[in-house]
Coordinates of C-alpha atoms in Angstrom, one line a residue:
Chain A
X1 CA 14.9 17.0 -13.4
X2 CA 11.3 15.9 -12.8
X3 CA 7.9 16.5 -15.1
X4 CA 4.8 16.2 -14.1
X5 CA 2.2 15.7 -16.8
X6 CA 5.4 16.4 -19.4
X7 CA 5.8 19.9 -17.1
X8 CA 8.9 20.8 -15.3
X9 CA 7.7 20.3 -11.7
X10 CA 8.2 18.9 -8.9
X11 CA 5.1 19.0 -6.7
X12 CA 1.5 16.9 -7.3
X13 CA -1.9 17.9 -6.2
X14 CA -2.3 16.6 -2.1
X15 CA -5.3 15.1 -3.4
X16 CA -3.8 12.4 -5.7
X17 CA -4.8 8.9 -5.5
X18 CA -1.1 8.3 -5.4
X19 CA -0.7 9.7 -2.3
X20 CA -3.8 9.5 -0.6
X21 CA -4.0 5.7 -1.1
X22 CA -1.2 4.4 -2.8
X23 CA -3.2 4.1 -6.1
X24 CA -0.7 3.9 -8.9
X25 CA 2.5 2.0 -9.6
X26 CA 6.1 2.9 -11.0
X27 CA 8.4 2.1 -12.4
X28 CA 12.8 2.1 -11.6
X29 CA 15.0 2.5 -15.5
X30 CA 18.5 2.6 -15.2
X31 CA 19.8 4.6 -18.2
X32 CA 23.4 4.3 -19.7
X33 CA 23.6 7.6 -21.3
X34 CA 20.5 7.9 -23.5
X35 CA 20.4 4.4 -23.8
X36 CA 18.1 1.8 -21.3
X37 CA 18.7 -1.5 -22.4
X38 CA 15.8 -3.3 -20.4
X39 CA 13.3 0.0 -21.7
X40 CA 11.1 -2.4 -23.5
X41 CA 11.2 -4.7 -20.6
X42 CA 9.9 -1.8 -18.8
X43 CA 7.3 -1.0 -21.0
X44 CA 6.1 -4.5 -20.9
X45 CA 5.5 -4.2 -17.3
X46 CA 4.2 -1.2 -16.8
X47 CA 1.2 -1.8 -19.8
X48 CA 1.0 -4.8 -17.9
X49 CA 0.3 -3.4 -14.6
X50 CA -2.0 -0.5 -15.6
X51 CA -4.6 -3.1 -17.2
X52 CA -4.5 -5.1 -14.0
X53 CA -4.9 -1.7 -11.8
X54 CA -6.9 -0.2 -14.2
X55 CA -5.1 2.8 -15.2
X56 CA -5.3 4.6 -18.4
X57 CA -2.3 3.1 -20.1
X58 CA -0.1 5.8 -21.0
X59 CA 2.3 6.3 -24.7
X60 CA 5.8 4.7 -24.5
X61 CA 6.8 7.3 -27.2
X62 CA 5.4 10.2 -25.0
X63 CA 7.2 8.6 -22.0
X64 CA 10.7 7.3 -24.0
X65 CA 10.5 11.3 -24.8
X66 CA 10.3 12.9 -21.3
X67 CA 12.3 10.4 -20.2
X68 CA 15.2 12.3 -22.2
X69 CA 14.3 15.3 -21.1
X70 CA 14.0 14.5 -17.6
X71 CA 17.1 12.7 -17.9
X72 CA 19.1 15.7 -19.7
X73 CA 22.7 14.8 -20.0
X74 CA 23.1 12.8 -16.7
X75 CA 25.8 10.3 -18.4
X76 CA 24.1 7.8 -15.5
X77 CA 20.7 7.9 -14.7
X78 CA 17.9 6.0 -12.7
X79 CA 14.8 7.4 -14.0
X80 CA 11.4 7.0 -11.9
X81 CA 8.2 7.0 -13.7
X82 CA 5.2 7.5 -11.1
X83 CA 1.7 7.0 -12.7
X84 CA -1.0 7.2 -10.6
X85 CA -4.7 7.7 -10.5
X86 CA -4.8 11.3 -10.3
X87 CA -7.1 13.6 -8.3
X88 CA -10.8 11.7 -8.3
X89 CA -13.7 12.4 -5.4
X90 CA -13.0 11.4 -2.2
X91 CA -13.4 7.8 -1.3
X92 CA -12.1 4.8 -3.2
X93 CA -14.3 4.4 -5.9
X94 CA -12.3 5.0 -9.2
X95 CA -13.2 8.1 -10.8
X96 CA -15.3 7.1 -14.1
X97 CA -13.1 9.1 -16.5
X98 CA -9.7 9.1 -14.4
X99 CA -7.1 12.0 -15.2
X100 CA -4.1 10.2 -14.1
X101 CA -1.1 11.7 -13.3
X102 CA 2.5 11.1 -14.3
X103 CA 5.7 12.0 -12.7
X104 CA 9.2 11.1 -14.9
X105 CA 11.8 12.0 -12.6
X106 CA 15.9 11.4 -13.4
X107 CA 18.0 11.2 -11.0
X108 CA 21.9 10.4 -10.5
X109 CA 22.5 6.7 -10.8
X110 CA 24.5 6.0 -6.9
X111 CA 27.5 4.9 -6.9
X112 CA 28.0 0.8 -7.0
X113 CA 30.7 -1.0 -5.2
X114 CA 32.7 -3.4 -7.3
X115 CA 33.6 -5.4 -4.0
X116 CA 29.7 -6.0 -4.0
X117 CA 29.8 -7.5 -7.7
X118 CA 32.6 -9.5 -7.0
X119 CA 32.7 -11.3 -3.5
X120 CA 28.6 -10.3 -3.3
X121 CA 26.4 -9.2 -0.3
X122 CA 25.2 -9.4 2.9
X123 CA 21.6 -10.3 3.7
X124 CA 19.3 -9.5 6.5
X125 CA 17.0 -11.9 7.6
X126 CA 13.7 -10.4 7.8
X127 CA 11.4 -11.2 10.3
X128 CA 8.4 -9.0 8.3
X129 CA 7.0 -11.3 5.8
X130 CA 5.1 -10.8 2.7
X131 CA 1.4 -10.6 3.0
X132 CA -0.3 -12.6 0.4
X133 CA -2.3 -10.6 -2.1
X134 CA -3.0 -12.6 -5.7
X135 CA -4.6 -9.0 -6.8
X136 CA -1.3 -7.2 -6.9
X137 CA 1.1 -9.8 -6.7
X138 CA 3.9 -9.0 -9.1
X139 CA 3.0 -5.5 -9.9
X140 CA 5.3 -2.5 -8.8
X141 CA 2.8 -0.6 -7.0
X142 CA 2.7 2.1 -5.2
X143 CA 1.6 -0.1 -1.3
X144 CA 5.3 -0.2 -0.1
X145 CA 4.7 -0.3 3.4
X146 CA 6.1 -4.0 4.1
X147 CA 9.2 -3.0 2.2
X148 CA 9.8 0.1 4.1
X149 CA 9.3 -1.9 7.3
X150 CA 11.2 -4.6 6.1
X151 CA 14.2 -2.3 5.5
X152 CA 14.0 -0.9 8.8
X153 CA 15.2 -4.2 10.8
X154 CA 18.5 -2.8 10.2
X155 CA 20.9 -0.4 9.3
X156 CA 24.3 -1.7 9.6
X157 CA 25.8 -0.3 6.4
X158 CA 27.7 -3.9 5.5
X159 CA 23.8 -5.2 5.1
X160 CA 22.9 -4.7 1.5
X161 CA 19.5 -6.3 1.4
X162 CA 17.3 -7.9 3.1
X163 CA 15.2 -11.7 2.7
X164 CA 12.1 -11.6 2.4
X165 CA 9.6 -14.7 3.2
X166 CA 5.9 -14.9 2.9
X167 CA 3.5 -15.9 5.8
X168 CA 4.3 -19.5 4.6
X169 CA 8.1 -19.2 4.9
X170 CA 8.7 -19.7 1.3
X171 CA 12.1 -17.3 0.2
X172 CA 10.3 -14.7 -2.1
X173 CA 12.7 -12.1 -3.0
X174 CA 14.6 -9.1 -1.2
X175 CA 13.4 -5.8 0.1
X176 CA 14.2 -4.6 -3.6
X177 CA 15.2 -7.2 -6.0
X178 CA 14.6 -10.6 -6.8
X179 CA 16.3 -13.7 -5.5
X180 CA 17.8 -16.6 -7.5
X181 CA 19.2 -20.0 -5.7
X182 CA 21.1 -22.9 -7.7
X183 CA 19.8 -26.2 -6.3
X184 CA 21.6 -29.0 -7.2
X185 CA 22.4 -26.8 -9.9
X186 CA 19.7 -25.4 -11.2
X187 CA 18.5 -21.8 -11.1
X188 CA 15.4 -21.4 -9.2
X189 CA 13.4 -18.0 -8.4
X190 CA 10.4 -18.2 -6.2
X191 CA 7.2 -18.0 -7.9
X192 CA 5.6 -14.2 -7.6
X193 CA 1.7 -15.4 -8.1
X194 CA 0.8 -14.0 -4.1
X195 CA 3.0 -11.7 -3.3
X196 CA 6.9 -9.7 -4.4
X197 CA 8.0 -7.7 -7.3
X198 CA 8.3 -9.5 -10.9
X199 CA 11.5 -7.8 -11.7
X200 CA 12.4 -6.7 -15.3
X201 CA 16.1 -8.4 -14.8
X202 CA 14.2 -11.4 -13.5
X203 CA 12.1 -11.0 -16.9
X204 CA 15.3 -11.1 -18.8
X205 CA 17.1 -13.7 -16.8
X206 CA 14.1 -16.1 -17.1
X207 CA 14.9 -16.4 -20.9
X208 CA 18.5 -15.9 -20.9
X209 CA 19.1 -19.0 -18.2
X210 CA 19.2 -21.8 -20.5
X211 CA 17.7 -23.9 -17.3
X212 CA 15.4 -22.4 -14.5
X213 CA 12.7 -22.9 -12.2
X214 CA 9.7 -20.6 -11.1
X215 CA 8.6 -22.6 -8.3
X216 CA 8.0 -22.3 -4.3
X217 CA 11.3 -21.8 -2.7
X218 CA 11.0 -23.0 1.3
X219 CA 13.2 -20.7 3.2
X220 CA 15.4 -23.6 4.3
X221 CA 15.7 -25.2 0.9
X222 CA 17.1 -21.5 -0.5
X223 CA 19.9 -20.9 2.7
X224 CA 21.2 -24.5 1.6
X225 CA 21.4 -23.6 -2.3
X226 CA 24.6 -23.9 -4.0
X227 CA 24.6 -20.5 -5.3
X228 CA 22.0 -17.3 -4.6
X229 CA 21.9 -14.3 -6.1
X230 CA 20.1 -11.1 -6.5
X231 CA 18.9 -9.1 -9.6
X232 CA 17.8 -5.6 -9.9
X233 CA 17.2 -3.9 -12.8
X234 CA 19.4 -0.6 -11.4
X235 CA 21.8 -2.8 -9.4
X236 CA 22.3 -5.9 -11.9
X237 CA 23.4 -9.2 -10.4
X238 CA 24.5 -9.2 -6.7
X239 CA 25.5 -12.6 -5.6
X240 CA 25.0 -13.3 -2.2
X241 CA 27.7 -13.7 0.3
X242 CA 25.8 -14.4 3.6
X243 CA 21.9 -14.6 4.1
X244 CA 21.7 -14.3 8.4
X245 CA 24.9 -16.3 9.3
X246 CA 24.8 -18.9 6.1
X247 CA 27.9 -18.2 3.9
X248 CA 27.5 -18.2 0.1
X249 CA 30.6 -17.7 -2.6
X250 CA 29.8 -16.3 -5.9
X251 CA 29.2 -19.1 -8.4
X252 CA 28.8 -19.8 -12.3
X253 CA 25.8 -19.1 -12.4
X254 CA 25.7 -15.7 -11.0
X255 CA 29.1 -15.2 -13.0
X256 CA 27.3 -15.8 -15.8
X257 CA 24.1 -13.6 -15.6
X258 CA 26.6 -10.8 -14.9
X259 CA 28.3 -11.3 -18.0
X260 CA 24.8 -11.3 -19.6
X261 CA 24.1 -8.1 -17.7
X262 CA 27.3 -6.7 -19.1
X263 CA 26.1 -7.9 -22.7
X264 CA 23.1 -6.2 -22.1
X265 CA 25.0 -2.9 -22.5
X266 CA 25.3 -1.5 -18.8
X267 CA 28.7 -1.1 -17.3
X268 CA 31.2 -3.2 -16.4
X269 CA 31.5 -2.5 -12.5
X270 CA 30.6 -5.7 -12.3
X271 CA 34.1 -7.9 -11.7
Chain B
X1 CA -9.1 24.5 2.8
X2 CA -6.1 22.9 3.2
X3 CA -2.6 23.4 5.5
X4 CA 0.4 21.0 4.5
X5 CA 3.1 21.8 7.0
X6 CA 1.0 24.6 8.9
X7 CA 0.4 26.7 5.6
X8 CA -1.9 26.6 3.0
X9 CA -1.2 25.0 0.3
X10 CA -3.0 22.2 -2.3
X11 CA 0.4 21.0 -3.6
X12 CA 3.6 18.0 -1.9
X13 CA 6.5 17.2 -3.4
X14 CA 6.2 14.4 -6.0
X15 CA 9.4 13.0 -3.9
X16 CA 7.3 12.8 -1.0
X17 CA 7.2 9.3 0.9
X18 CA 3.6 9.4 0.8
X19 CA 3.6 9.5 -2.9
X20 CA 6.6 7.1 -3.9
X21 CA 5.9 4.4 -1.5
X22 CA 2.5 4.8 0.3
X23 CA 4.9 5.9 3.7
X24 CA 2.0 7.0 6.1
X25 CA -1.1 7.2 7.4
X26 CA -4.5 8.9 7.6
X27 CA -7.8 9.9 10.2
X28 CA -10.8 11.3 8.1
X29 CA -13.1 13.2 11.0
X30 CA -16.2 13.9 11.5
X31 CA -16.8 17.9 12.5
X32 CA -20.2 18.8 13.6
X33 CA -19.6 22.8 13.4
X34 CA -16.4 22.9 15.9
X35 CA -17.0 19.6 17.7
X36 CA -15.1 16.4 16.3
X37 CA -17.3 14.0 19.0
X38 CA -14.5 11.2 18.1
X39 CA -11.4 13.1 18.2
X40 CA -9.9 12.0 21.2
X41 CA -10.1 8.3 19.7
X42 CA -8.5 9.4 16.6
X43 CA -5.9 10.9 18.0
X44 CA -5.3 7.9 20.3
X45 CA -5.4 5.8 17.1
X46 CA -3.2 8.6 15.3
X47 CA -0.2 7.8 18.1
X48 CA -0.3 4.3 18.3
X49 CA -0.3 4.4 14.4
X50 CA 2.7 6.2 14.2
X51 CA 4.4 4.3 16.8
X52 CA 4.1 1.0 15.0
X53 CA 5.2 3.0 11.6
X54 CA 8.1 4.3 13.6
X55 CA 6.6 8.2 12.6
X56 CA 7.3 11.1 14.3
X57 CA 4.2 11.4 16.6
X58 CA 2.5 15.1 16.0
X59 CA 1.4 17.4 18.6
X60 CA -3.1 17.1 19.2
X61 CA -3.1 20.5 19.7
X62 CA -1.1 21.3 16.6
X63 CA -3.4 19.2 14.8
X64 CA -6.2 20.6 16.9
X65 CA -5.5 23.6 15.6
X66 CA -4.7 23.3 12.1
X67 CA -8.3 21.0 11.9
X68 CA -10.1 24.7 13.0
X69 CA -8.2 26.7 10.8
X70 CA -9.1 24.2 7.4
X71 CA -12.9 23.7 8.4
X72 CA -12.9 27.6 8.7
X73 CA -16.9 28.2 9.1
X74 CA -17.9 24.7 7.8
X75 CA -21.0 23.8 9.7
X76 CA -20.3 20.2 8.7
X77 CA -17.2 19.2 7.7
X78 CA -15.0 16.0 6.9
X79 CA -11.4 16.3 7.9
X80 CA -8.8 14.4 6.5
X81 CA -5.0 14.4 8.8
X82 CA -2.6 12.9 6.7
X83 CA 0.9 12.4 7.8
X84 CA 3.7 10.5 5.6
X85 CA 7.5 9.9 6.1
X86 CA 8.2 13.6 3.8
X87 CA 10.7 13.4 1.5
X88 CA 14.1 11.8 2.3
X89 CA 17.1 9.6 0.2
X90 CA 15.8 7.7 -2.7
X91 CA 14.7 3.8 -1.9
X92 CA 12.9 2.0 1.0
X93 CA 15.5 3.0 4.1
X94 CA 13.6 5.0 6.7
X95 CA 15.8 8.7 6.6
X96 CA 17.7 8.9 10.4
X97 CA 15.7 12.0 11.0
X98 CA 12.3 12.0 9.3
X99 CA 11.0 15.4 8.2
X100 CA 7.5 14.4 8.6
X101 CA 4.7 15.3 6.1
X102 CA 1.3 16.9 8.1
X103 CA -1.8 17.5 5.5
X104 CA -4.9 18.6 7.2
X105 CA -7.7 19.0 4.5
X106 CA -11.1 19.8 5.2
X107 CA -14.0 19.2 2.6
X108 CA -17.5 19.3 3.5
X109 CA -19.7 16.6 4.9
X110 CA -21.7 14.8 2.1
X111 CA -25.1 14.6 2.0
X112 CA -26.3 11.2 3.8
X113 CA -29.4 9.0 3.0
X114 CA -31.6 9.1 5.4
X115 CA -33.0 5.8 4.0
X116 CA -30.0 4.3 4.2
X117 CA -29.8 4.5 8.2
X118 CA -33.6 3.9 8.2
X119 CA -33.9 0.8 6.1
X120 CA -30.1 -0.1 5.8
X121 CA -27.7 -0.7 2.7
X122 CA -26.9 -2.9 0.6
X123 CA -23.8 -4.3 0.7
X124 CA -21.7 -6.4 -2.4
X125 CA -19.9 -9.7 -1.3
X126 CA -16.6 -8.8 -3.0
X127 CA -14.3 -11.0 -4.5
X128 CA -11.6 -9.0 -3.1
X129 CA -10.0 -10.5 -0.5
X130 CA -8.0 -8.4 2.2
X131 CA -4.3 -9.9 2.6
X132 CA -2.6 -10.7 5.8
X133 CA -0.1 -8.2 7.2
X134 CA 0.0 -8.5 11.2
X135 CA 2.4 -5.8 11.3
X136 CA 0.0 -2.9 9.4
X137 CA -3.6 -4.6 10.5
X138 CA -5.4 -2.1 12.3
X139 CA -3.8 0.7 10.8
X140 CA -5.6 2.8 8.5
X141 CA -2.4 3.3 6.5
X142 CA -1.8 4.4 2.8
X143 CA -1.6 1.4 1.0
X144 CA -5.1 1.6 0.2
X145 CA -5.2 -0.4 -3.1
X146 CA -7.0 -3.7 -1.9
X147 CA -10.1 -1.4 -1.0
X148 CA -9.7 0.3 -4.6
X149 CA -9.8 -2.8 -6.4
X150 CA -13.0 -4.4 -4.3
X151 CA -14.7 -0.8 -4.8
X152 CA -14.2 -1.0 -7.9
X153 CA -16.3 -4.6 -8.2
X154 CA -19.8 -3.0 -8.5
X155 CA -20.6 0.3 -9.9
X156 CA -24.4 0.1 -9.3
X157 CA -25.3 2.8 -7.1
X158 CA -27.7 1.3 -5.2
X159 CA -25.4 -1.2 -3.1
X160 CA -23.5 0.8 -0.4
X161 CA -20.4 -0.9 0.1
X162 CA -18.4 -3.9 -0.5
X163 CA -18.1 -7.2 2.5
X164 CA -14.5 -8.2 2.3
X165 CA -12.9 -11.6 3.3
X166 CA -9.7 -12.5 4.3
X167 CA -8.1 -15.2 2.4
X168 CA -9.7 -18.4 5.0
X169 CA -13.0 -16.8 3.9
X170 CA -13.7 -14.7 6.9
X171 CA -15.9 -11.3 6.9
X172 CA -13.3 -8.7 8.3
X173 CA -14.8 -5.3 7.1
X174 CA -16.7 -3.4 4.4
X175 CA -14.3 -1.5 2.3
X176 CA -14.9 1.8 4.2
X177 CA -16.4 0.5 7.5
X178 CA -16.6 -1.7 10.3
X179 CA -18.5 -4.9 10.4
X180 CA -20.8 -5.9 13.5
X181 CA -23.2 -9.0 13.5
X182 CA -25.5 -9.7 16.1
X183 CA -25.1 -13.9 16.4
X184 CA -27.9 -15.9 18.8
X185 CA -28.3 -11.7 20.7
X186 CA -24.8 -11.5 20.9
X187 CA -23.1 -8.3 18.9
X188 CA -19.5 -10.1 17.3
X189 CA -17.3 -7.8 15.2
X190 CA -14.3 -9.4 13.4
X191 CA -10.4 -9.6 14.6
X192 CA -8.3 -7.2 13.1
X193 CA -5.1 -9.1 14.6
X194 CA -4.1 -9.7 10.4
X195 CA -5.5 -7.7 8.1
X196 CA -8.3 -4.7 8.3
X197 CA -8.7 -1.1 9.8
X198 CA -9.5 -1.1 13.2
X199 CA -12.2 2.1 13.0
X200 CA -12.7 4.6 15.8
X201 CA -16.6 4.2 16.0
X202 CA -15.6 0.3 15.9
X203 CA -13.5 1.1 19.4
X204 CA -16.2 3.5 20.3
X205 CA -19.0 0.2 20.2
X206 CA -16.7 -1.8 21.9
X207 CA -17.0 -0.2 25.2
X208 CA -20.5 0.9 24.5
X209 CA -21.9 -2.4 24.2
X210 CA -22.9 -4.6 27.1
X211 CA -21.8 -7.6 25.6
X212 CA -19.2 -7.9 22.8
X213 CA -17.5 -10.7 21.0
X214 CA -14.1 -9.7 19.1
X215 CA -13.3 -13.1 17.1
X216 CA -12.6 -14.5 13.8
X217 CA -16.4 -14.9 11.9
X218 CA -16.3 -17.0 9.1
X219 CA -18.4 -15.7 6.2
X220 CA -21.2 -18.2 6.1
X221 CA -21.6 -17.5 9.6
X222 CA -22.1 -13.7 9.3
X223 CA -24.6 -14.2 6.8
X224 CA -26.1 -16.1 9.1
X225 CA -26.8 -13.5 11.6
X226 CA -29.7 -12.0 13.0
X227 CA -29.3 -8.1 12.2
X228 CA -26.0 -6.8 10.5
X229 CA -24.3 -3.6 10.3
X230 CA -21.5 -1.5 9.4
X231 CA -19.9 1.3 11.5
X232 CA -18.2 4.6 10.3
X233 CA -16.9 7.5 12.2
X234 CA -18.0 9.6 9.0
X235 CA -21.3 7.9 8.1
X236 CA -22.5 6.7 11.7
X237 CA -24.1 3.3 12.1
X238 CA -25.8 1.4 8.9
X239 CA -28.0 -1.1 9.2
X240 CA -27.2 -4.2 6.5
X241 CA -30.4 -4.3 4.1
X242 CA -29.1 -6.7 2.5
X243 CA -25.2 -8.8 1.5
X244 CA -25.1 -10.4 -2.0
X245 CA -28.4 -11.9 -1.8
X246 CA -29.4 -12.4 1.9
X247 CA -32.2 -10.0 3.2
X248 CA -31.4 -8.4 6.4
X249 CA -33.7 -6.0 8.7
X250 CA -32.3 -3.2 11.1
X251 CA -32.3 -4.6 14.3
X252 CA -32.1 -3.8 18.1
X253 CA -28.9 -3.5 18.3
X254 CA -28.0 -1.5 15.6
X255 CA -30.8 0.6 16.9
X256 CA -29.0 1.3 20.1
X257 CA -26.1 2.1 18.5
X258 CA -28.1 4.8 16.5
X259 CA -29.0 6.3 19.6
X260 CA -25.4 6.2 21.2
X261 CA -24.2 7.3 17.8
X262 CA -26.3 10.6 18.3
X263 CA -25.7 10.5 22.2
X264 CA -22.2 11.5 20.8
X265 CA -23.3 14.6 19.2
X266 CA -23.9 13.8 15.5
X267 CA -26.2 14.7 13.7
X268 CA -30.2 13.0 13.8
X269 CA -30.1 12.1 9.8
X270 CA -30.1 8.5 11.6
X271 CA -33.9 7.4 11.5

């Protein structure tokens, strides 16, 4: 079920900013039953990102409330909330007063594989790297086009994800979710101040690791970590069997931000 | 008017590509009554476009076509062609047989300054700086948010556009338009090789000058320059009046590219 403005619908204007230039962001909620355990998280984020684009920030309440209705009595949902710019003038000067618009859309959570929560997953290395952009470094926005191309270099179904590197070669997170390596073990995530995703589970796993690092993370340095590991705020914690041909086992750490995960409240597919 | 898929319509799904993930691209045309004087070159940049997107290439003469139909008796028209990846599986995987998206809008021409090609514009030196993506430079894609965000640094309405830098601090573009500066007589126009639009008048000059450099010009440099000016399949050739605070007078060679710019077929607004 989808609303658009809090209406049941499921088409926007062809002359939305979100789709004529990519002018919005979203956000990804993975709901168990009427509860989202990272919701505030989520919030956070999105409030965040609106003041740095701009955007008109919208009501939690309003959106916690379509959010049920859009999500109905799906048992397991991933709920998509698409706010962009609206319908302005042509060109891409920001309307002075802008309308945006904003889509809550539920849809059935997919089915996870317990084999990936418990022996982990198979990376891609990607050759498309990360263009550097300070400006809209860590928001979810709606420019997706390196992802999409990053995704493309493959499509052998035993490749969950794919590494992602900036123009530096620095590890900066998958194609969608963020990367954690234990180095001489410590947790360290790459720092998201030019480019990636700051996840909502990377949020939460920031101040749940009693020990991390938000630092540069050469690509070299991360294939030689101890441990690596993925989190997503729909997928939880993914450790990482094999990024290109370097083999990876699950470790403690990843062990242990999945029993956080669990704690959080979301299900226990993960072993 | 407006066709999306061949039939009129004002409305895409809020699951479309386009919308979720910026998964396309765009050509805004110039119509004087029937005649688009550039379309050949937009359509050439159209394909190759879509080639490097992996998109499903769409017939000229569809397009051709559909264009007629949405100017309707327009005696000056813009035309905006936008295609996206349509609507497939949820998440950044390209679907195995994309159901392209084809939205041909037509709106009509705005009214042009004639000062402006006369005595130039003014442009802003934006803060804004374009990031690096070698595999989407050129394209005029739909990840458009770097151009909203350095549009959105000035709101005074008597500068024109915006002069945007990559990140080594080198002119590439204005935020709607091609840069040319004319250096010791010699017309140079930036690389596009990492970030920027590579415009259809821009390819258009590039054969129609004599003598043309295509190389990286650092900022300082093009400020430097004897005569500056912008070019835009929609708004023809500009003369720089003036970027930040250096003062700029229409020169020779923007001159010449007036009068090829009307040898085209366009309109004589151009002083």
């Amino acid at each position: 079920m989808m609303l658009v403005d809090g209406q049941p619908q499921d088409a926007v204007s062809a002359l939305d900013r979100g789709l004529l230039y990519g002018d919005g962001l979203f956000e990804t909620i993975r709901f168990v039953g009427a509860v989202a355990p990272l919701w505030s998280r989520h919030m956070q984020r999105l409030t965040n990102s609106c003041e740095r684009l701009r955007l008109p920030v919208p009501d939690p309440a309003l959106l916690w409330r379509e959010a049920q209705a859009a999500r109905g009595d799906m048992a397991h949902a991933v709920l998509r909330i698409t706010l962009t710019r609206g319908v302005g003038a042509r060109g891409y000067a920001m309307p002075a007063a802008p309308q945006a618009t904003r889509i809550v859309a539920a849809f059935p959570m997919p089915a996870l594989d317990a084999a990936a929560f418990r022996d982990g997953v198979r990376l891609q290395l990607c050759e498309t790297r990360l263009g550097e952009q300070p400006r809209l470094a860590g928001i979810k926005h709606l420019n997706r086009l390196e992802q999409v191309l990053a995704r493309a270099e493959w499509n052998d179904p035993a490749i969950a994800e794919g590494l992602l590197c900036d123009m530096h070669g620095n590890a900066i997170s998958a194609t969608a979710a963020n990367l954690f390596a234990v180095i001489d073990g410590v947790p360290v995530t790459p720092a998201l101040e030019r480019c990636g995703v700051a996840g909502v589970l990377r949020a939460e796993l920031l101040e749940a690791l009693p020990r991390v690092e938000v630092r540069d993370l050469p690509l070299q340095e991360c294939l030689g970590a101890g441990e690596l590991f993925l989190s997503s705020s729909v997928r939880g914690i993914l450790p990482v069997q094999a990024a290109g041909t370097k083999m990876f086992a699950p470790g403690p750490v990843a062990r242990a931000m999945q029993a956080h995960w669990r704690g959080l409240g979301f299900p226990m597919e993960q072993a």
